[in-house]
Coordinates of C-alpha atoms in Angstrom, one line a residue:
Chain A
M536 CA 0.3 0.1 0.1
G537 CA 1.4 3.2 -1.0
Y538 CA 1.1 6.5 0.5
L539 CA -1.4 9.1 -0.7
D540 CA -0.3 12.1 -2.1
N541 CA -1.3 14.8 0.3
S542 CA 0.3 17.8 -1.8
S543 CA -2.0 20.6 -1.6
V544 CA -1.7 23.2 -4.5
T545 CA -0.9 26.1 -2.9
V546 CA 0.3 29.0 -5.1
D547 CA 2.0 32.4 -4.6
A548 CA 0.5 35.7 -6.0
V549 CA 1.9 39.0 -7.0
L550 CA 0.7 42.1 -7.5
T551 CA 0.0 43.6 -10.5
K552 CA 1.1 47.0 -11.4
K553 CA -2.6 47.9 -10.7
G554 CA -2.6 46.1 -7.5
R555 CA 0.5 48.0 -6.2
E556 CA -1.0 51.3 -7.4
L557 CA -4.2 50.3 -5.3
L558 CA -2.3 48.9 -2.0
A559 CA -0.1 52.5 -2.2
K560 CA -4.1 54.4 -2.3
G561 CA -5.0 51.9 0.5
Q562 CA -7.7 50.7 -2.1
L563 CA -6.9 47.1 -2.7
N564 CA -10.0 45.1 -2.1
I565 CA -10.1 41.6 -3.7
T566 CA -13.4 40.3 -4.2
K567 CA -13.4 37.9 -6.9
F568 CA -11.2 35.3 -9.3
A569 CA -10.9 34.0 -12.6
F570 CA -9.1 31.3 -14.2
G571 CA -6.8 31.3 -17.1
D572 CA -4.6 29.4 -19.7
D573 CA -3.0 31.8 -21.6
E574 CA 0.0 29.5 -22.0
I575 CA -1.8 26.5 -22.9
D576 CA -1.9 25.3 -27.0
Y577 CA -4.6 22.7 -27.0
N578 CA -3.4 21.6 -30.4
L579 CA -1.4 19.8 -28.0
W580 CA -3.9 17.8 -26.9
D581 CA -3.1 14.5 -28.9
P582 CA -6.5 12.3 -29.0
N583 CA -4.2 10.1 -31.1
H584 CA -1.7 9.1 -28.1
E585 CA -0.7 5.5 -28.4
L586 CA -1.3 5.0 -24.5
G587 CA -4.5 5.6 -24.7
S588 CA -6.8 8.7 -23.1
N589 CA -5.3 9.2 -19.9
Y590 CA -2.0 10.3 -22.0
Y591 CA -4.1 12.9 -24.7
G592 CA -3.0 15.7 -22.2
Q593 CA 0.8 14.4 -21.8
A594 CA 2.4 17.1 -23.8
I595 CA 0.3 19.8 -22.3
E596 CA 1.1 19.0 -18.6
N597 CA 4.7 18.2 -19.0
L598 CA 4.6 21.8 -19.9
P599 CA 6.7 24.0 -17.4
M600 CA 4.7 27.6 -16.6
L601 CA 6.4 30.6 -16.6
E602 CA 6.5 33.2 -13.8
A603 CA 3.7 35.1 -13.3
F604 CA 4.2 39.1 -15.1
S605 CA 2.9 42.0 -13.5
N606 CA 1.9 44.0 -16.9
D607 CA -2.2 43.5 -15.9
P608 CA -3.9 44.3 -19.5
Q609 CA -2.0 41.7 -20.7
S610 CA -2.6 38.8 -18.0
L611 CA -5.6 36.0 -18.5
K612 CA -6.0 37.3 -21.6
Y613 CA -8.0 33.6 -22.1
K614 CA -10.2 32.8 -19.3
L615 CA -11.8 29.6 -18.2
I616 CA -15.6 29.6 -18.6
T617 CA -18.6 28.3 -17.4
L618 CA -20.9 26.6 -20.2
P619 CA -23.5 24.1 -20.6
K620 CA -22.1 20.7 -20.6
N621 CA -22.8 19.9 -24.2
T622 CA -21.7 23.0 -26.0
Q623 CA -20.0 22.4 -29.0
I624 CA -20.1 25.9 -30.5
L625 CA -18.5 28.5 -28.1
P626 CA -19.7 32.5 -27.9
V627 CA -17.1 34.2 -29.8
V628 CA -16.7 38.1 -29.1
T629 CA -16.1 40.7 -32.1
L630 CA -15.7 44.1 -32.7
A631 CA -16.1 45.5 -36.1
E632 CA -13.2 47.8 -35.7
S633 CA -9.5 46.5 -35.8
S634 CA -7.5 49.7 -34.5
V635 CA -8.4 52.9 -33.8
I636 CA -7.0 56.3 -34.6
L637 CA -7.6 59.5 -32.7
T638 CA -6.1 62.5 -34.7
T639 CA -7.2 65.2 -32.7
P640 CA -7.6 65.9 -29.0
G641 CA -11.4 65.4 -27.9
M642 CA -12.0 62.9 -30.6
S643 CA -13.8 60.2 -29.7
S644 CA -14.6 56.7 -31.1
V645 CA -17.5 54.3 -30.0
L646 CA -16.8 50.7 -29.9
S647 CA -19.4 48.0 -29.3
P648 CA -18.6 44.4 -29.3
Q649 CA -20.7 41.6 -29.8
T650 CA -21.1 38.3 -28.7
S651 CA -22.2 35.5 -31.0
N652 CA -23.3 31.8 -30.6
I653 CA -25.5 32.6 -27.8
S654 CA -28.4 34.4 -26.8
N655 CA -28.0 37.9 -25.1
G656 CA -24.7 37.2 -24.1
N657 CA -22.8 39.4 -21.9
Q658 CA -26.2 41.5 -21.6
Q659 CA -26.3 41.2 -17.8
L660 CA -22.6 42.0 -16.8
G661 CA -21.5 43.7 -19.5
Y662 CA -17.8 44.0 -21.1
T663 CA -14.6 45.2 -19.5
F664 CA -12.7 47.8 -21.5
T665 CA -9.1 48.1 -20.1
I666 CA -7.1 51.1 -21.8
A667 CA -3.1 50.3 -20.9
N668 CA -2.4 54.0 -20.6
A669 CA -5.1 56.0 -19.3
D670 CA -2.6 58.8 -19.6
I671 CA -3.3 59.7 -23.5
V672 CA -7.0 58.1 -23.8
E673 CA -10.2 58.7 -21.5
L674 CA -12.6 55.9 -21.7
A675 CA -16.2 56.5 -21.1
A676 CA -19.0 54.1 -20.7
Q677 CA -21.9 54.7 -23.5
Q678 CA -24.3 51.8 -22.5
L679 CA -24.4 50.1 -19.3
P680 CA -25.1 46.9 -19.1
S681 CA -29.0 45.7 -17.1
N682 CA -27.0 44.8 -14.0
T683 CA -27.2 48.0 -12.1
A684 CA -24.7 47.3 -9.7
I685 CA -21.9 48.3 -11.8
I686 CA -20.5 51.7 -11.1
N687 CA -17.5 52.8 -12.9
T688 CA -14.5 55.2 -11.8
S689 CA -12.9 58.0 -13.8
H690 CA -9.2 58.3 -14.2
T691 CA -7.1 61.6 -13.8
P692 CA -4.0 61.5 -16.0
D693 CA -1.0 61.3 -13.6
G694 CA 1.9 60.6 -15.7
N695 CA 2.2 57.2 -14.5
Q696 CA 1.0 55.6 -17.6
S697 CA -1.2 53.7 -15.5
S698 CA -4.3 51.3 -16.9
H699 CA -8.1 52.2 -16.6
T700 CA -11.0 49.7 -16.4
I701 CA -14.3 50.4 -16.7
R702 CA -17.6 48.1 -17.3
A703 CA -20.1 48.9 -20.0
L704 CA -21.9 47.4 -23.0
K705 CA -20.6 50.1 -25.2
A706 CA -17.9 52.5 -24.9
S707 CA -15.8 55.1 -26.1
V708 CA -12.2 56.1 -26.2
I709 CA -11.6 59.9 -26.4
A710 CA -8.1 61.5 -27.0
R711 CA -6.3 63.4 -24.6
S712 CA -3.8 66.2 -25.1
I713 CA -0.8 65.1 -25.8
T714 CA 2.8 66.3 -27.3
T715 CA 4.1 63.0 -29.0
T716 CA 1.8 60.8 -31.2
Q717 CA 1.4 57.5 -29.1
T718 CA 0.0 54.2 -29.6
T719 CA -1.7 51.9 -26.8
T720 CA -4.1 49.0 -26.0
L721 CA -7.7 48.4 -25.6
T722 CA -8.5 45.0 -24.2
I723 CA -12.3 44.1 -24.1
T724 CA -13.3 41.2 -22.0
A725 CA -16.5 39.5 -21.9
N726 CA -17.8 39.3 -18.3
E727 CA -20.3 36.5 -18.8
T728 CA -18.7 34.3 -22.0
G729 CA -15.4 35.5 -21.4
G730 CA -13.1 35.8 -24.7
S731 CA -11.6 39.2 -25.1
I732 CA -10.3 41.3 -28.2
T733 CA -7.3 43.6 -28.1
V734 CA -7.2 47.0 -30.6
P735 CA -4.3 49.1 -30.9
I736 CA -5.5 52.9 -30.1
T737 CA -3.4 55.6 -31.7
V738 CA -3.7 58.9 -30.4
N739 CA -1.9 61.5 -32.7
A740 CA 0.1 64.4 -31.2
D741 CA -1.8 67.9 -30.5
T742 CA -0.3 70.1 -33.1
V743 CA -1.7 73.0 -31.8
L744 CA -0.4 73.0 -28.3
T745 CA 1.5 76.1 -27.7
S746 CA 4.7 76.8 -26.0
G747 CA 4.7 76.1 -21.9
Q748 CA 1.4 74.5 -22.4
S749 CA 1.2 71.1 -20.4
A750 CA 0.0 68.1 -21.6
Q751 CA -0.2 64.5 -20.3
Chain B
M254 CA -23.0 32.5 -16.6
T255 CA -19.4 34.3 -15.7
A256 CA -16.0 34.0 -16.3
F257 CA -15.2 35.3 -12.7
T258 CA -16.6 34.1 -9.5
N259 CA -17.0 36.1 -6.4
F260 CA -15.2 35.1 -3.1
D261 CA -17.7 33.8 -0.5
L262 CA -16.5 35.3 2.9
E263 CA -14.8 31.9 4.1
D264 CA -12.4 31.8 0.6
I265 CA -10.5 34.9 2.1
V266 CA -8.2 34.1 5.3
E267 CA -7.2 38.0 6.1
G268 CA -4.0 39.2 6.4
N269 CA -3.8 40.1 9.7
I270 CA -1.2 36.9 10.6
A271 CA 2.1 38.6 11.1
K272 CA 5.3 37.0 11.4
N273 CA 8.7 37.6 11.3
V274 CA 10.3 36.8 8.1
T275 CA 14.1 36.9 7.9
S276 CA 16.5 36.9 4.9
T277 CA 19.9 37.8 4.8
I278 CA 20.9 41.5 4.9
F279 CA 23.2 41.6 1.6
S280 CA 22.2 41.4 -1.5
G281 CA 22.0 38.6 -3.9
G282 CA 21.5 36.5 -0.6
A283 CA 24.9 36.2 0.9
G284 CA 24.7 35.4 4.5
S285 CA 28.1 37.5 5.1
L286 CA 30.6 39.6 3.4
G287 CA 34.1 38.5 3.3
V288 CA 37.0 40.4 2.0
N289 CA 36.1 40.3 -1.3
G290 CA 32.5 41.4 -0.8
V291 CA 33.3 45.1 0.4
H292 CA 34.0 47.6 -2.6
T293 CA 34.0 51.3 -2.8
S294 CA 33.5 53.6 -5.6
S295 CA 36.6 55.5 -6.4
T296 CA 33.7 58.5 -7.8
Q297 CA 32.0 58.4 -4.4
T298 CA 35.0 58.2 -2.2
S299 CA 36.7 61.4 -4.1
S300 CA 33.9 63.3 -4.0
A301 CA 32.4 66.2 -1.6
A302 CA 30.1 63.6 -0.2
A303 CA 32.9 61.5 1.4
E304 CA 34.0 63.8 3.6
Y305 CA 30.9 62.9 5.4
Y306 CA 30.2 58.9 4.7
W307 CA 31.6 56.2 2.4
D308 CA 29.5 53.6 0.3
I309 CA 30.0 50.2 0.9
Y310 CA 29.2 48.3 -2.7
D311 CA 28.8 44.2 -2.5
K312 CA 30.5 43.9 -5.6
N313 CA 33.1 46.4 -7.9
P314 CA 30.8 49.5 -8.4
S315 CA 32.0 49.1 -12.1
D316 CA 29.7 45.7 -12.3
A317 CA 26.1 46.4 -13.1
A318 CA 24.6 44.4 -10.4
A319 CA 26.9 46.2 -7.5
E320 CA 24.8 47.4 -5.2
V321 CA 25.2 49.7 -2.0
Q322 CA 25.0 47.7 1.1
Y323 CA 25.8 50.2 3.9
Q324 CA 27.3 53.5 4.6
I325 CA 30.0 54.3 7.2
A326 CA 30.2 58.1 8.6
Y327 CA 32.3 59.1 11.2
G328 CA 30.9 62.3 13.7
H329 CA 33.2 64.2 15.9
Y330 CA 31.6 66.2 18.6
A331 CA 33.5 69.2 18.1
G332 CA 34.2 69.0 14.5
S333 CA 37.7 67.3 14.6
G334 CA 39.4 65.2 12.0
S335 CA 38.1 66.6 8.9
I336 CA 38.6 69.7 6.8
L337 CA 37.0 72.7 6.7
P338 CA 35.1 73.4 3.5
T339 CA 35.9 76.9 2.3
G340 CA 34.3 79.9 3.9
L341 CA 32.9 77.6 6.5
T342 CA 32.9 78.9 9.9
E343 CA 35.6 77.2 12.2
G344 CA 34.3 74.0 13.9
L345 CA 31.2 73.2 11.3
T346 CA 33.0 70.5 9.6
P347 CA 31.4 67.3 7.8
T348 CA 32.4 65.4 11.3
R349 CA 30.6 67.5 13.9
A350 CA 27.5 67.5 11.0
V351 CA 27.4 63.8 10.9
Y352 CA 27.4 63.7 15.0
S353 CA 25.1 66.3 15.0
Q354 CA 22.9 64.7 12.3
F355 CA 22.8 61.4 14.5
R356 CA 22.5 62.9 17.8
N357 CA 19.2 64.4 16.5
L358 CA 18.1 61.2 15.4
L359 CA 19.2 58.7 18.0
I360 CA 19.3 60.8 21.2
E361 CA 16.4 62.0 23.0
N362 CA 15.9 65.7 23.6
P363 CA 19.1 66.5 22.1
T364 CA 21.3 69.8 22.6
P365 CA 24.2 70.8 20.9
T366 CA 26.2 69.8 24.2
T367 CA 24.8 66.5 24.3
K368 CA 27.0 63.5 24.1
F369 CA 26.4 60.0 22.9
T370 CA 26.7 57.9 25.8
M371 CA 27.5 54.4 26.4
G372 CA 26.7 51.9 29.4
D373 CA 30.6 51.6 29.8
S374 CA 32.6 52.9 33.1
A375 CA 35.6 53.4 31.2
N376 CA 33.7 55.8 28.8
T377 CA 30.5 57.1 29.7
T378 CA 30.3 59.8 27.1
C379 CA 31.8 59.7 23.2
D380 CA 33.2 62.7 21.6
R381 CA 33.4 60.2 18.4
M382 CA 31.0 58.2 16.8
M383 CA 31.4 55.7 14.2
F384 CA 28.2 54.9 12.3
I385 CA 27.4 52.4 10.1
S386 CA 23.8 52.7 8.2
F387 CA 22.2 49.8 6.2
N388 CA 20.5 50.9 3.0
R389 CA 16.8 50.8 3.7
A390 CA 16.1 47.8 0.9
R391 CA 18.6 45.9 2.9
F392 CA 17.4 45.8 6.3
K393 CA 13.6 45.7 5.2
E394 CA 11.8 46.7 8.6
Q395 CA 14.7 45.9 11.0
I396 CA 17.9 43.9 11.9
D397 CA 17.3 41.0 13.4
V398 CA 19.1 41.2 16.4
G399 CA 21.1 38.5 17.7
N400 CA 22.0 37.5 14.2
W401 CA 24.4 39.7 13.0
S402 CA 28.3 39.7 13.6
L403 CA 31.2 42.3 12.7
T404 CA 34.8 41.5 12.9
L405 CA 37.0 44.5 13.0
S406 CA 40.6 44.1 12.7
G407 CA 42.8 47.2 13.2
S408 CA 46.6 47.7 13.3
T409 CA 48.9 50.4 14.4
E410 CA 52.6 50.2 15.4
F411 CA 51.6 48.9 18.8
Y412 CA 48.9 46.2 17.7
S413 CA 47.4 44.2 15.2
H414 CA 44.4 42.6 16.3
S415 CA 40.8 42.1 15.4
I416 CA 37.7 42.5 17.4
T417 CA 34.4 40.6 16.8
L418 CA 31.1 42.6 17.7
I419 CA 27.7 41.2 18.2
D420 CA 24.6 42.5 20.3
D421 CA 23.7 41.8 23.8
S422 CA 20.0 41.2 23.0
S423 CA 20.7 37.4 24.5
Q424 CA 21.1 38.8 27.8
T425 CA 18.4 41.9 27.8
T426 CA 15.4 43.0 26.4
G427 CA 16.6 46.3 25.2
T428 CA 15.5 49.6 26.1
T429 CA 14.2 52.5 24.2
E430 CA 15.7 55.5 23.1
N431 CA 14.0 58.4 21.5
G432 CA 11.4 56.1 20.5
H433 CA 13.6 53.5 18.7
K434 CA 14.6 50.0 20.0
V435 CA 18.1 49.9 21.3
Y436 CA 20.6 47.2 22.0
N437 CA 24.0 47.4 23.3
I438 CA 26.9 46.3 21.0
I439 CA 29.4 43.9 22.6
S440 CA 32.1 42.0 21.9
G441 CA 31.6 38.2 21.8
S442 CA 30.7 35.3 19.4
G443 CA 27.9 34.3 18.4
T444 CA 25.7 35.1 21.1
T445 CA 28.1 34.7 23.8
P446 CA 29.5 38.0 25.1
S447 CA 33.2 38.3 25.8
V448 CA 34.3 39.7 29.1
N449 CA 37.2 42.1 29.7
G450 CA 40.1 40.4 31.2
D451 CA 40.5 42.7 34.2
T452 CA 37.2 43.8 35.2
S453 CA 35.1 40.4 34.0
A454 CA 32.9 43.2 32.5
Y455 CA 31.3 43.5 29.1
E456 CA 33.1 45.6 26.8
Y457 CA 30.3 48.2 25.0
W458 CA 31.7 49.1 21.8
G459 CA 27.9 51.1 20.7
K460 CA 24.7 50.5 20.3
I461 CA 22.4 49.1 17.7
Y462 CA 19.0 50.8 16.6
P463 CA 17.7 47.9 14.6
E464 CA 14.8 49.7 13.4
L465 CA 16.7 52.3 12.0
G466 CA 19.4 50.1 10.5
I467 CA 22.2 52.0 12.3
L468 CA 24.9 50.4 14.2
A469 CA 26.3 53.4 16.6
L470 CA 29.8 52.6 17.5
N471 CA 31.8 53.9 20.3
G472 CA 34.5 56.3 18.2
D473 CA 36.6 56.5 21.3
R474 CA 36.7 52.8 21.1
V475 CA 37.3 52.7 17.8
A476 CA 39.4 55.3 17.4
G477 CA 41.3 53.7 20.2
N478 CA 41.8 56.6 22.5
I479 CA 40.4 55.4 25.5
S480 CA 43.4 54.7 28.2
N481 CA 42.8 52.7 31.4
T482 CA 45.2 53.7 33.5
G483 CA 46.5 50.5 35.2
A484 CA 45.1 48.0 32.5
S485 CA 46.9 45.3 31.5
A486 CA 48.4 45.4 27.8
A487 CA 46.3 42.8 26.9
S488 CA 43.0 44.5 28.4
Q489 CA 43.9 47.8 26.7
R490 CA 44.1 46.0 23.3
S491 CA 40.9 44.4 23.4
Q492 CA 39.1 47.7 24.0
N493 CA 40.4 49.6 21.6
L494 CA 40.9 49.4 17.7
Y495 CA 43.4 51.7 17.5
L496 CA 42.4 53.5 14.0
L497 CA 43.1 56.9 14.8
N498 CA 46.6 56.1 15.9
G499 CA 47.0 59.4 17.4
A500 CA 45.3 62.8 18.4
D501 CA 42.6 64.3 16.5
S502 CA 43.7 66.3 13.7
S503 CA 42.0 70.1 13.4
G504 CA 41.2 71.2 9.8
T505 CA 42.4 68.2 8.1
S506 CA 40.9 64.6 7.3
D507 CA 42.1 62.0 9.8
H508 CA 40.3 59.5 7.3
I509 CA 38.4 57.5 9.9
N510 CA 35.6 56.7 7.0
E511 CA 38.6 54.9 5.0
K512 CA 39.9 53.5 8.0
M513 CA 37.4 51.9 9.3
H514 CA 36.5 50.6 5.6
W515 CA 39.4 48.9 5.7
A516 CA 39.0 47.7 9.3
I517 CA 36.0 45.9 8.0
K518 CA 37.7 44.5 5.1
S519 CA 40.4 43.0 6.9
G520 CA 38.1 41.9 9.4
S521 CA 36.9 39.8 6.5
Y522 CA 33.4 38.7 8.2
F523 CA 30.2 40.9 8.4
S524 CA 26.9 39.1 8.4
G525 CA 23.5 39.9 9.2
R526 CA 19.8 39.4 8.6
A527 CA 17.0 41.6 7.7
D528 CA 13.7 41.1 9.8
E529 CA 10.2 41.9 8.4
N530 CA 6.6 41.1 9.3
V531 CA 4.9 40.0 6.5
S532 CA 0.7 40.0 6.3
S533 CA -0.2 36.8 4.2
T534 CA -3.9 36.7 2.8
H535 CA -4.8 33.5 1.6
F536 CA -7.7 32.9 -1.0
F537 CA -9.2 29.6 -1.4
V538 CA -10.4 29.5 -5.0
R539 CA -12.8 26.8 -6.2
A540 CA -13.7 25.4 -9.2
K541 CA -16.5 23.2 -9.0
N542 CA -16.8 19.9 -11.1
S543 CA -19.7 22.0 -13.3
K544 CA -17.7 25.2 -13.7
Y545 CA -14.7 26.4 -15.5
N546 CA -14.7 23.5 -18.2
F547 CA -14.3 25.4 -20.9
T548 CA -12.2 28.2 -22.0
T549 CA -11.9 31.1 -24.6
N550 CA -8.3 30.3 -25.5
E551 CA -8.0 30.2 -29.2
T552 CA -6.3 26.9 -29.4
F553 CA -9.2 25.4 -28.1
K554 CA -11.7 26.0 -31.1
T555 CA -11.3 26.1 -34.6
G556 CA -12.3 28.2 -37.4
S557 CA -14.2 31.8 -36.8
A558 CA -17.6 30.2 -36.0
G559 CA -16.3 29.2 -32.5
Q560 CA -16.3 25.1 -32.9
L561 CA -14.4 22.6 -30.1
R562 CA -11.1 22.1 -32.0
H563 CA -11.1 18.3 -31.0
A564 CA -14.0 16.4 -31.6
S565 CA -13.5 14.0 -28.8
M566 CA -14.2 16.8 -26.4
N567 CA -17.5 17.5 -27.4
G568 CA -19.8 16.6 -24.0
D569 CA -16.2 15.9 -22.7
P570 CA -14.5 19.1 -22.7
Q571 CA -10.8 18.8 -21.0
V572 CA -9.2 22.3 -19.9
Y573 CA -6.3 23.4 -18.4
I574 CA -5.8 26.1 -15.5
S575 CA -2.1 27.4 -15.5
T576 CA -3.1 31.2 -14.0
V577 CA -5.4 32.8 -11.3
G578 CA -6.6 35.9 -11.3
L579 CA -7.2 38.1 -8.4
Y580 CA -9.9 40.7 -9.3
N581 CA -11.4 43.7 -7.2
D582 CA -15.0 44.8 -7.8
A583 CA -14.2 46.9 -10.7
N584 CA -12.8 43.8 -13.0
E585 CA -9.0 45.2 -12.2
L586 CA -6.5 42.4 -11.9
C587 CA -5.1 42.9 -8.9
A588 CA -2.8 39.9 -8.9
V589 CA -1.8 37.2 -10.7
A590 CA -0.8 33.4 -9.5
K591 CA 0.8 30.9 -11.7
L592 CA 0.6 27.0 -10.9
S593 CA 4.0 25.4 -11.5
K594 CA 2.3 22.7 -14.0
P595 CA -1.1 23.1 -15.5
L596 CA -3.8 21.5 -13.8
L597 CA -6.5 19.6 -15.8
K598 CA -10.0 20.4 -15.2
N599 CA -13.1 18.5 -16.6
F600 CA -16.5 17.8 -15.7
E601 CA -15.3 15.0 -13.5
R602 CA -12.8 16.9 -11.5
E603 CA -12.7 19.6 -8.9
A604 CA -10.3 22.2 -8.2
T605 CA -9.4 23.9 -5.0
I606 CA -6.1 26.1 -4.9
R607 CA -5.1 28.0 -2.3
V608 CA -3.8 31.4 -3.4
K609 CA -1.2 33.2 -0.9
L610 CA -0.7 37.0 -1.2
D611 CA 2.0 38.8 1.0
Y612 CA 2.1 42.5 1.6

């Protein structure tokens, strides 16, 4: 009779850049979790493994994992989701725009992600919009999901190039006044069905800035 | 249906558990600095700041990985032993400024005439003080008292010997001075103090302020000007380091910072530990058998329509957990935990993962 394996799965977490920022402000309050599988390539799943079904996932399970990184907008890009057991078609999140270019300060573009293959997908909890550098782009909710508990915060540019997150069904990105043309990314994550889209947002330099005028 | 799950109250074990976490006080996990682990920067030691303090590195400063471990600063009550910068009123020398700076920081109700005192019958007040200040990042919350040791080696035309310093935390609970915890620095080895051969008393070499990361050494002993009439040569030797090797200079540098650096380097042993209280919060992350059995991973599906890539997974999806994300109410990702290997999840398996977050 062998010994039972009593090792439990215990992992150490690291704060993201956003987490450190919130901790410094005394506003770190973790309330929920999600699972991710960013590094997993399901092409490595081998249903033809000659040793049988217990070994289909061998190539994936032997994969050594990288350490966590703290760039919050790009972490957990792919999330595990809950769907009925016999689901054969996964919800797909799409966005009409593949990129956004904002040429003048104050110029905006409304982004309206859609979820297909499921009725009323994400209507209850909406989408999470995360702009990686909120110093150059302002995020504003255009249509809130039906869950009335959702409250969004605003972000004041502080020169730290920190991210800003809101939840909405539709959101607009609004160019701030900046001195040099910059590009950042907007990540849209579906709060119910999972799935995310990342689009580059380019903000052109404000050409009418005068000497001595400050810009973020 | 959601990609996020709210924690239940019992899933979060709040981080009010503070414990003493110790680690080496020097960079790179080095338990001690030997003769090859003590370096100076010629740029720094030739600068005006060197009249006040010397930066001590763990590696040659030309090495990009070199980091300042501690600083050495010599102070004199009346300002002796350092040059007088041009135009400055006589007496307001760097050594006096250093003495005043640490007096204001360490002594309760300091006045311009207050001197550092030691629990030492041979030398209760100190005109000279030698300060070793650890870099803030090195000692974290405090120096771990009882677990540091410094060997100094001095040499003069009369004596060549070394002395090993520890604190007296194994003998006392310490005192508080100006709101700071204080222990005496005495000669000894490990946690065992040594006593003077003549008097059988401890030899007090200074004070350690663990919360400030400061060793305040009795400069009169370090410089070697304590003279005990009638003491034996061995006793006299054990009480002094003789760095000054003569009288204090006036208006010229006695190079005590440099001499102290060489005393530490020649001693070849400086060990210590940092001590901090770490608050940990544990999150119990639970994936029930019916939850989290699909993924939005692009490789899990095929084509733009969203069909499962592997037909064998129809009705029996198999996914892997590699990462746990911790979020706030606004869905902002606050912390990330990675598993050492992917964890299989399907409708027949449940997973409970304990995520530990240290602040």
